Each structure stands twice: as C-alpha cells, then as structure tokens.
C-alpha cells in the first residue's frame, strides 16, 4: 500500500534540509537560490543515471557499466563532432542515446539469454567499454577547441534561468514518474523485483523485463555521456571514473532495495540530491573532498541497514498475523 507521504522519502528530505541548514550556519551563501540552482545542475547527471540504475536494481540486477557507457558514448560523439562539426545537435543526441541503449542491450542479453549474474556481466562490459575508448581515441583527449560551439553550448544554454542540463534532468524525472506508476512496463519492473516467480504466473517474462531495464539504463547513460562531455568540454579515457559507485549509492540512499521490488523515483532523486549537496558543501566548510567517499559509504551502510531492518519487521508482522489466524482456526 502506498502512502500519501512516503516515510523513507520524508526522512531523506528532512536529512537534506538539516544538512543545508548546518552548511548555511557556516556559509549563508550556500542556500542562495543561484547557488542551489548550480548545485542542482551539478547533480543533474547523477539524477539521470540514478533513475536508470533504479529501474535495473528494482528487477534484482545491477549495472556497474553506466560510467563506462557514459565515457564511451561521450568520447564517440565528441570525435564525431570533431570530424563533422556542423552535424545537428538533435542528431548527436540521438546517436548518443542509441549507442548507450545498444551497450545496455548487450548487458541485458548476456543476463537474459546466458543467465550470467548481472554484477559479473557489467563488471566485464565496464572494462571492455573503457578499453574501446582507448582503442578509438588512441589514448588522446578531445579538448574544447576541437568541439563546435553548438556542441558545447547546448547543455549550458539557459531556459527560464536554468541550464538545459537541469531541464533534461527534470524532464527525465517527470517521464520516469509517469512510466513507473502509470505504464505496464513500470508495473512489470516492480513485479519482477518483488516476486519473479509470481510474475511468471501472471504472464510477465522476467528475463525480457530485465533486458529492457538494462536498455533504459544504457540509453540514459548514453544521453548523459553527451551532456557530460559537452558541459565540461573535454573527453578522455578515464572520464567519470568510479562514478558508477556514486550512482549505486544514490539509489541505495534513496531507499531502492538492492533485493529488488522496493523503491521510488522520488527516492532515487533525493538520494542523488543528498550526494550532490554533500559534494558541493565539503569545500565550502573546509573539509577535504576525499571525505565524500567516507560519507557516501557511511550513508550506504545506514541505508542498507535501514532497508534490511524494515524488511525483517515486515516479515515478523506477516508471521504474527499468520499465527493469529491459525490460532483462530483451531
């Protein structure tokens, strides 16, 4: 049963607000609207990727290749732009999305058709994708002066005071909120993660659903690849190195159960925003950015412990009700 105000999301939102209050006590400029808009824009790539990862995790899988997918797509479209600088941006975006979706499809097929554990598949493809980047680029960078102005300008263009990158993240959140709550695909995602055996009896193809979850994750990684490279105006082999762990952290902190079937779009977004606030706040309060890893890791452990405790509590309630009904029958 869904609540009007989900408890997990409320707790996380309160934690974010408390964190911002504490930061504002040290540096009041952090909560200025313009700075908060910059923080959201910095967090936009993480929000987009977290939504894709959410869909995968809900089906009891995981995609550790998202950052490598992002990097390979970003390098590819940067090199295409270098050779064909007049290529329309919508076509560049379409290439990025299709390329990312194709890499996601590779993951999905290996999991679906060969029944290889998702963590093994995506660890392997992560390494392969990084290797392909080196092969196609020969280890060289694509720098800002080699990119067209339209290529780098699109994510930075302002609409109603916010960059296009932020608007893409907002649009992705809206689309996923509708998809997960109003479409058959969204319901299938929750059904597969909640109880794959029962899902089969209702006519849902578990492997096929997981395949499309990987495709969705890959497509968003491809889209983010272009936005990332264009925004920072540079493409290189190690771009977004280790970012896949931050994406998984955003999901787990947001209440997406690693056991599948439990989670929400709002939770994934709030998890990403929490990490974004932490990342942008540390330099402001004179704390080394390297503490971000420790903070993220601690948040993951707390979130997983909270999820596990909630799951055990639910199990005890069900068992108790069963025992009560058995006693009444006797």
CSV table of C-alpha atoms in Angstrom, one decimal:
chain,number,residue,atom,x,y,z
A,1,UNK,CA,0.0,0.0,0.0
A,2,UNK,CA,1.4,3.4,-1.0
A,3,UNK,CA,1.3,6.2,1.5
A,4,UNK,CA,0.4,9.8,0.6
A,5,UNK,CA,3.7,11.0,2.1
A,6,UNK,CA,6.3,8.1,1.9
A,7,UNK,CA,8.2,7.7,5.1
A,8,UNK,CA,11.6,7.0,3.5
A,9,UNK,CA,11.4,10.0,1.2
A,10,UNK,CA,10.3,12.2,4.1
A,11,UNK,CA,13.2,11.2,6.3
A,12,UNK,CA,15.7,11.7,3.4
A,13,UNK,CA,14.2,15.1,2.5
A,14,UNK,CA,14.4,16.1,6.2
A,15,UNK,CA,18.1,15.0,6.3
A,16,UNK,CA,18.9,17.1,3.2
A,17,UNK,CA,17.2,20.1,4.7
A,18,UNK,CA,19.0,19.7,8.0
A,19,UNK,CA,22.3,19.3,6.2
A,20,UNK,CA,21.6,22.5,4.3
A,21,UNK,CA,20.8,24.4,7.5
A,22,UNK,CA,24.1,23.2,9.1
A,23,UNK,CA,26.0,24.3,6.0
A,24,UNK,CA,24.2,27.7,5.9
A,25,UNK,CA,25.3,28.3,9.5
A,26,UNK,CA,28.9,28.2,8.3
A,27,UNK,CA,28.3,29.8,4.9
A,28,UNK,CA,24.9,31.5,4.3
A,29,UNK,CA,25.6,31.9,0.6
A,30,UNK,CA,25.2,28.2,0.1
A,31,UNK,CA,21.4,28.4,0.3
A,32,UNK,CA,21.2,31.4,-2.1
A,33,UNK,CA,18.8,30.5,-5.0
A,34,UNK,CA,21.5,30.9,-7.6
A,35,UNK,CA,23.9,28.6,-5.8
A,36,UNK,CA,21.2,26.0,-5.2
A,37,UNK,CA,20.5,26.1,-8.9
A,38,UNK,CA,24.2,25.4,-9.6
A,39,UNK,CA,24.2,22.5,-7.1
A,40,UNK,CA,21.2,21.0,-8.9
A,41,UNK,CA,22.8,21.5,-12.2
A,42,UNK,CA,26.0,19.7,-10.9
A,43,UNK,CA,23.8,16.9,-9.6
A,44,UNK,CA,21.7,16.6,-12.8
A,45,UNK,CA,23.9,13.9,-14.5
A,46,UNK,CA,23.7,11.8,-11.2
A,47,UNK,CA,19.9,12.2,-11.1
A,48,UNK,CA,19.6,10.9,-14.7
A,49,UNK,CA,21.9,8.0,-14.2
A,50,UNK,CA,20.3,7.1,-10.8
A,51,UNK,CA,16.9,6.8,-12.4
A,52,UNK,CA,18.2,4.3,-15.0
A,53,UNK,CA,20.1,2.4,-12.3
A,54,UNK,CA,16.9,2.4,-10.2
A,55,UNK,CA,15.0,0.5,-12.9
A,56,UNK,CA,17.8,-2.1,-13.1
A,57,UNK,CA,18.0,-2.6,-9.3
A,58,UNK,CA,14.3,-2.9,-9.0
A,59,UNK,CA,14.5,-6.0,-11.2
A,60,UNK,CA,17.1,-7.6,-8.8
A,61,UNK,CA,20.0,-6.7,-11.1
A,62,UNK,CA,22.8,-4.0,-11.1
A,63,UNK,CA,24.5,-2.1,-13.8
A,64,UNK,CA,28.2,-1.2,-13.0
A,65,UNK,CA,28.9,-0.2,-16.6
A,66,UNK,CA,27.0,3.0,-16.6
A,67,UNK,CA,30.0,5.3,-16.1
A,68,UNK,CA,32.0,3.4,-18.8
A,69,UNK,CA,29.0,3.6,-21.1
A,70,UNK,CA,28.8,7.4,-20.4
A,71,UNK,CA,32.6,7.7,-21.2
A,72,UNK,CA,32.5,5.7,-24.4
A,73,UNK,CA,29.4,7.5,-25.7
A,74,UNK,CA,30.9,10.8,-24.8
A,75,UNK,CA,34.2,10.1,-26.5
A,76,UNK,CA,32.4,8.8,-29.6
A,77,UNK,CA,30.1,11.8,-30.1
A,78,UNK,CA,33.0,14.2,-29.3
A,79,UNK,CA,35.0,12.5,-32.1
A,80,UNK,CA,32.1,12.6,-34.4
A,81,UNK,CA,31.6,16.3,-33.7
A,82,UNK,CA,35.4,16.9,-34.3
A,83,UNK,CA,35.1,15.4,-37.8
A,84,UNK,CA,31.6,16.7,-38.6
A,85,UNK,CA,31.2,20.0,-36.6
A,86,UNK,CA,28.0,21.0,-38.4
A,87,UNK,CA,26.1,17.9,-37.5
A,88,UNK,CA,22.8,19.0,-35.8
A,89,UNK,CA,22.7,18.6,-32.1
A,90,UNK,CA,19.4,16.5,-32.1
A,91,UNK,CA,21.2,14.0,-34.3
A,92,UNK,CA,24.2,14.0,-32.0
A,93,UNK,CA,21.8,13.3,-29.1
A,94,UNK,CA,20.0,10.5,-31.0
A,95,UNK,CA,23.4,8.9,-31.7
A,96,UNK,CA,24.4,9.1,-28.0
A,97,UNK,CA,21.1,7.6,-26.8
A,98,UNK,CA,21.1,4.8,-29.4
A,99,UNK,CA,24.7,3.9,-28.7
A,100,UNK,CA,24.1,3.9,-25.0
A,101,UNK,CA,21.0,1.8,-25.5
A,102,UNK,CA,23.0,-0.7,-27.6
A,103,UNK,CA,25.6,-1.1,-24.8
A,104,UNK,CA,22.8,-1.6,-22.3
A,105,UNK,CA,21.2,-4.2,-24.6
A,106,UNK,CA,24.5,-6.2,-24.6
A,107,UNK,CA,24.3,-6.3,-20.8
A,108,UNK,CA,20.7,-7.3,-21.0
A,109,UNK,CA,21.2,-10.1,-23.5
A,110,UNK,CA,24.0,-11.6,-21.5
A,111,UNK,CA,21.9,-11.6,-18.4
A,112,UNK,CA,18.7,-12.8,-20.1
A,113,UNK,CA,19.9,-15.3,-22.6
A,114,UNK,CA,23.1,-16.7,-20.9
A,115,UNK,CA,21.9,-16.3,-17.3
A,116,UNK,CA,25.2,-14.7,-16.2
A,117,UNK,CA,25.0,-12.8,-12.9
A,118,UNK,CA,24.4,-9.1,-13.6
A,119,UNK,CA,27.4,-8.0,-11.5
A,120,UNK,CA,29.7,-10.2,-13.5
A,121,UNK,CA,28.3,-9.1,-16.8
A,122,UNK,CA,28.6,-5.4,-16.1
A,123,UNK,CA,32.0,-5.6,-14.5
A,124,UNK,CA,33.2,-7.3,-17.7
A,125,UNK,CA,31.5,-4.8,-20.0
A,126,UNK,CA,32.7,-1.9,-17.9
A,127,UNK,CA,36.3,-3.0,-18.6
A,128,UNK,CA,35.6,-3.6,-22.2
A,129,UNK,CA,33.9,-0.3,-22.8
A,130,UNK,CA,36.9,1.5,-21.2
A,131,UNK,CA,39.3,-0.4,-23.4
A,132,UNK,CA,37.3,0.5,-26.5
A,133,UNK,CA,37.6,4.2,-25.6
A,134,UNK,CA,41.4,3.8,-25.6
A,135,UNK,CA,41.4,2.0,-28.9
A,136,UNK,CA,39.2,4.5,-30.8
A,137,UNK,CA,41.0,7.6,-29.3
A,138,UNK,CA,44.5,6.1,-29.1
A,139,UNK,CA,44.6,7.5,-25.6
A,140,UNK,CA,44.2,11.1,-26.8
A,141,UNK,CA,41.9,13.8,-25.4
A,142,UNK,CA,39.3,15.7,-27.3
A,143,UNK,CA,39.6,19.3,-26.0
A,144,UNK,CA,37.2,22.3,-26.1
A,145,UNK,CA,38.9,23.9,-29.1
A,146,UNK,CA,38.2,20.8,-31.1
A,147,UNK,CA,34.5,20.9,-30.3
A,148,UNK,CA,32.0,23.1,-32.1
A,149,UNK,CA,30.3,25.9,-30.2
A,150,UNK,CA,26.9,24.4,-30.7
A,151,UNK,CA,28.1,21.1,-29.3
A,152,UNK,CA,29.4,22.5,-26.0
A,153,UNK,CA,26.8,25.3,-25.8
A,154,UNK,CA,23.6,23.1,-25.8
A,155,UNK,CA,23.8,21.8,-22.2
A,156,UNK,CA,24.8,25.3,-20.9
A,157,UNK,CA,22.0,27.3,-22.7
A,158,UNK,CA,19.7,29.0,-20.2
A,159,UNK,CA,15.9,28.5,-20.3
A,160,UNK,CA,14.0,30.4,-17.6
A,161,UNK,CA,17.2,30.8,-15.6
A,162,UNK,CA,18.2,27.1,-15.6
A,163,UNK,CA,20.6,25.4,-18.0
A,164,UNK,CA,19.3,22.8,-20.4
A,165,UNK,CA,21.2,20.1,-18.5
A,166,UNK,CA,18.9,20.8,-15.5
A,167,UNK,CA,15.8,20.8,-17.6
A,168,UNK,CA,16.8,17.5,-19.1
A,169,UNK,CA,17.1,16.0,-15.6
A,170,UNK,CA,13.7,17.5,-14.6
A,171,UNK,CA,12.1,16.1,-17.8
A,172,UNK,CA,13.6,12.7,-17.1
A,173,UNK,CA,12.2,12.7,-13.5
A,174,UNK,CA,8.7,13.5,-14.8
A,175,UNK,CA,8.8,10.9,-17.6
A,176,UNK,CA,10.0,8.2,-15.1
A,177,UNK,CA,7.4,9.1,-12.5
A,178,UNK,CA,4.7,8.6,-15.1
A,179,UNK,CA,6.4,5.4,-16.5
A,180,UNK,CA,6.8,3.7,-13.2
A,181,UNK,CA,3.3,4.5,-11.9
A,182,UNK,CA,1.1,4.5,-15.0
A,183,UNK,CA,2.5,2.0,-17.5
A,184,UNK,CA,2.6,-1.7,-17.9
A,185,UNK,CA,6.4,-1.6,-18.1
A,186,UNK,CA,6.6,0.1,-14.8
A,187,UNK,CA,4.3,-2.4,-13.1
A,188,UNK,CA,6.3,-5.2,-14.6
A,189,UNK,CA,9.5,-3.8,-13.2
A,190,UNK,CA,8.1,-3.9,-9.7
A,191,UNK,CA,6.5,-7.3,-10.2
A,192,UNK,CA,9.8,-8.9,-11.4
A,193,UNK,CA,11.7,-7.5,-8.5
A,194,UNK,CA,9.1,-8.2,-5.9
A,195,UNK,CA,8.5,-11.8,-6.7
A,196,UNK,CA,9.9,-13.1,-10.1
A,197,UNK,CA,8.2,-16.5,-9.7
A,198,UNK,CA,4.7,-14.9,-9.2
A,199,UNK,CA,5.5,-12.6,-12.1
A,200,UNK,CA,5.9,-15.5,-14.4
A,201,UNK,CA,2.5,-16.9,-13.5
A,202,UNK,CA,0.9,-13.5,-14.4
A,203,UNK,CA,2.5,-13.7,-17.9
A,204,UNK,CA,5.5,-11.4,-17.3
A,205,UNK,CA,8.7,-12.5,-19.0
A,206,UNK,CA,11.3,-11.9,-16.2
A,207,UNK,CA,14.4,-12.1,-18.5
A,208,UNK,CA,12.9,-9.8,-21.1
A,209,UNK,CA,11.9,-7.2,-18.5
A,210,UNK,CA,15.4,-7.2,-17.1
A,211,UNK,CA,16.7,-6.8,-20.6
A,212,UNK,CA,14.6,-3.7,-21.2
A,213,UNK,CA,15.7,-2.3,-17.8
A,214,UNK,CA,19.3,-2.5,-19.0
A,215,UNK,CA,18.4,-0.9,-22.3
A,216,UNK,CA,16.7,2.0,-20.4
A,217,UNK,CA,19.8,2.4,-18.1
A,218,UNK,CA,22.1,2.3,-21.1
A,219,UNK,CA,20.1,4.9,-23.1
A,220,UNK,CA,20.2,7.3,-20.1
A,221,UNK,CA,24.0,6.7,-19.7
A,222,UNK,CA,24.4,7.5,-23.4
A,223,UNK,CA,22.4,10.7,-23.1
A,224,UNK,CA,24.4,11.7,-20.1
A,225,UNK,CA,27.6,10.9,-22.0
A,226,UNK,CA,26.9,13.7,-24.5
A,227,UNK,CA,25.7,16.1,-21.8
A,228,UNK,CA,28.7,15.5,-19.6
A,229,UNK,CA,31.3,15.8,-22.3
A,230,UNK,CA,29.6,18.9,-23.8
A,231,UNK,CA,29.2,20.6,-20.5
A,232,UNK,CA,32.9,20.1,-19.4
A,233,UNK,CA,34.2,20.5,-23.0
A,234,UNK,CA,36.6,17.6,-22.7
A,235,UNK,CA,36.6,13.9,-23.5
A,236,UNK,CA,39.2,11.4,-22.3
A,237,UNK,CA,39.7,7.7,-21.4
A,238,UNK,CA,39.1,8.0,-17.7
A,239,UNK,CA,36.1,10.3,-17.8
A,240,UNK,CA,33.6,9.7,-14.9
A,241,UNK,CA,36.0,7.1,-13.4
A,242,UNK,CA,34.3,5.5,-10.4
A,243,UNK,CA,31.1,7.4,-11.0
A,244,UNK,CA,29.1,4.1,-11.2
A,245,UNK,CA,29.6,3.7,-7.4
A,246,UNK,CA,28.1,7.1,-6.8
A,247,UNK,CA,25.1,6.2,-9.0
A,248,UNK,CA,24.5,3.0,-7.0
A,249,UNK,CA,25.0,4.9,-3.8
A,250,UNK,CA,22.3,7.5,-4.8
A,251,UNK,CA,19.8,4.6,-5.4
A,252,UNK,CA,20.6,2.8,-2.1
A,253,UNK,CA,20.5,6.0,-0.1
A,254,UNK,CA,17.2,6.8,-1.8
A,255,UNK,CA,15.6,3.6,-0.5
A,256,UNK,CA,15.9,1.5,-3.6
A,257,UNK,CA,16.2,-2.0,-2.2
A,258,UNK,CA,19.2,-4.0,-3.6
A,259,UNK,CA,16.9,-7.1,-3.2
A,260,UNK,CA,14.6,-5.6,-5.8
A,261,UNK,CA,11.0,-4.6,-5.9
A,262,UNK,CA,11.1,-1.7,-3.5
A,263,UNK,CA,11.8,1.9,-4.4
A,264,UNK,CA,10.5,5.1,-6.0
A,265,UNK,CA,11.5,7.8,-8.4
A,266,UNK,CA,11.4,10.3,-5.6
A,267,UNK,CA,13.7,8.3,-3.5
A,268,UNK,CA,16.3,7.9,-6.3
A,269,UNK,CA,16.2,11.7,-6.9
A,270,UNK,CA,16.5,12.6,-3.3
A,271,UNK,CA,19.4,10.1,-2.9
A,272,UNK,CA,21.2,11.9,-5.8
A,273,UNK,CA,20.5,15.3,-4.4
A,274,UNK,CA,21.8,14.3,-1.0
A,275,UNK,CA,25.1,13.2,-2.5
A,276,UNK,CA,25.1,16.4,-4.7
A,277,UNK,CA,24.7,18.6,-1.6
A,278,UNK,CA,27.5,16.7,0.3
A,279,UNK,CA,29.8,17.0,-2.7
A,280,UNK,CA,29.3,20.7,-3.1
A,281,UNK,CA,29.2,21.5,0.6
A,282,UNK,CA,32.5,19.9,1.6
A,283,UNK,CA,34.8,22.6,0.1
A,284,UNK,CA,32.6,25.3,1.5
A,285,UNK,CA,33.0,24.1,5.1
A,286,UNK,CA,36.8,23.5,4.5
A,287,UNK,CA,36.5,19.7,4.6
A,288,UNK,CA,38.6,17.6,2.2
A,289,UNK,CA,36.6,16.3,-0.8
A,290,UNK,CA,38.1,12.9,-0.1
A,291,UNK,CA,35.8,12.7,2.9
A,292,UNK,CA,33.0,12.4,0.4
A,293,UNK,CA,33.8,8.8,-0.2
A,294,UNK,CA,33.6,8.1,3.6
A,295,UNK,CA,30.4,10.0,3.9
A,296,UNK,CA,28.8,8.2,0.9
A,297,UNK,CA,30.0,4.8,2.2
A,298,UNK,CA,28.5,5.5,5.7
A,299,UNK,CA,25.3,6.7,4.1
A,300,UNK,CA,25.1,3.5,2.1
A,301,UNK,CA,25.6,1.3,5.2
A,302,UNK,CA,23.0,3.2,7.1
A,303,UNK,CA,20.5,3.0,4.2
A,304,UNK,CA,21.1,-0.8,3.7
A,305,UNK,CA,20.7,-1.4,7.4
A,306,UNK,CA,17.5,0.6,7.5
A,307,UNK,CA,16.1,-1.3,4.5
A,308,UNK,CA,17.1,-4.7,6.0
A,309,UNK,CA,15.5,-3.8,9.3
A,310,UNK,CA,12.3,-2.6,7.6
A,311,UNK,CA,12.2,-5.9,5.7
A,312,UNK,CA,12.6,-8.0,8.8
A,313,UNK,CA,10.0,-6.0,10.6
A,314,UNK,CA,7.5,-6.6,7.7
A,315,UNK,CA,8.3,-10.3,7.8
A,316,UNK,CA,7.6,-10.5,11.6
A,317,UNK,CA,4.2,-8.8,11.1
A,318,UNK,CA,3.2,-11.2,8.4
A,319,UNK,CA,4.3,-14.2,10.5
A,320,UNK,CA,2.4,-12.8,13.5
A,321,UNK,CA,-0.8,-12.4,11.5
A,322,UNK,CA,-0.5,-15.9,10.2
A,323,UNK,CA,0.0,-17.3,13.7
A,324,UNK,CA,-3.1,-15.4,14.8
A,325,UNK,CA,-5.2,-16.7,12.0
A,326,UNK,CA,-4.0,-20.3,12.7
A,327,UNK,CA,-4.9,-19.9,16.4
A,328,UNK,CA,-8.4,-18.6,15.5
A,329,UNK,CA,-8.9,-21.6,13.2
A,330,UNK,CA,-8.1,-24.0,16.0
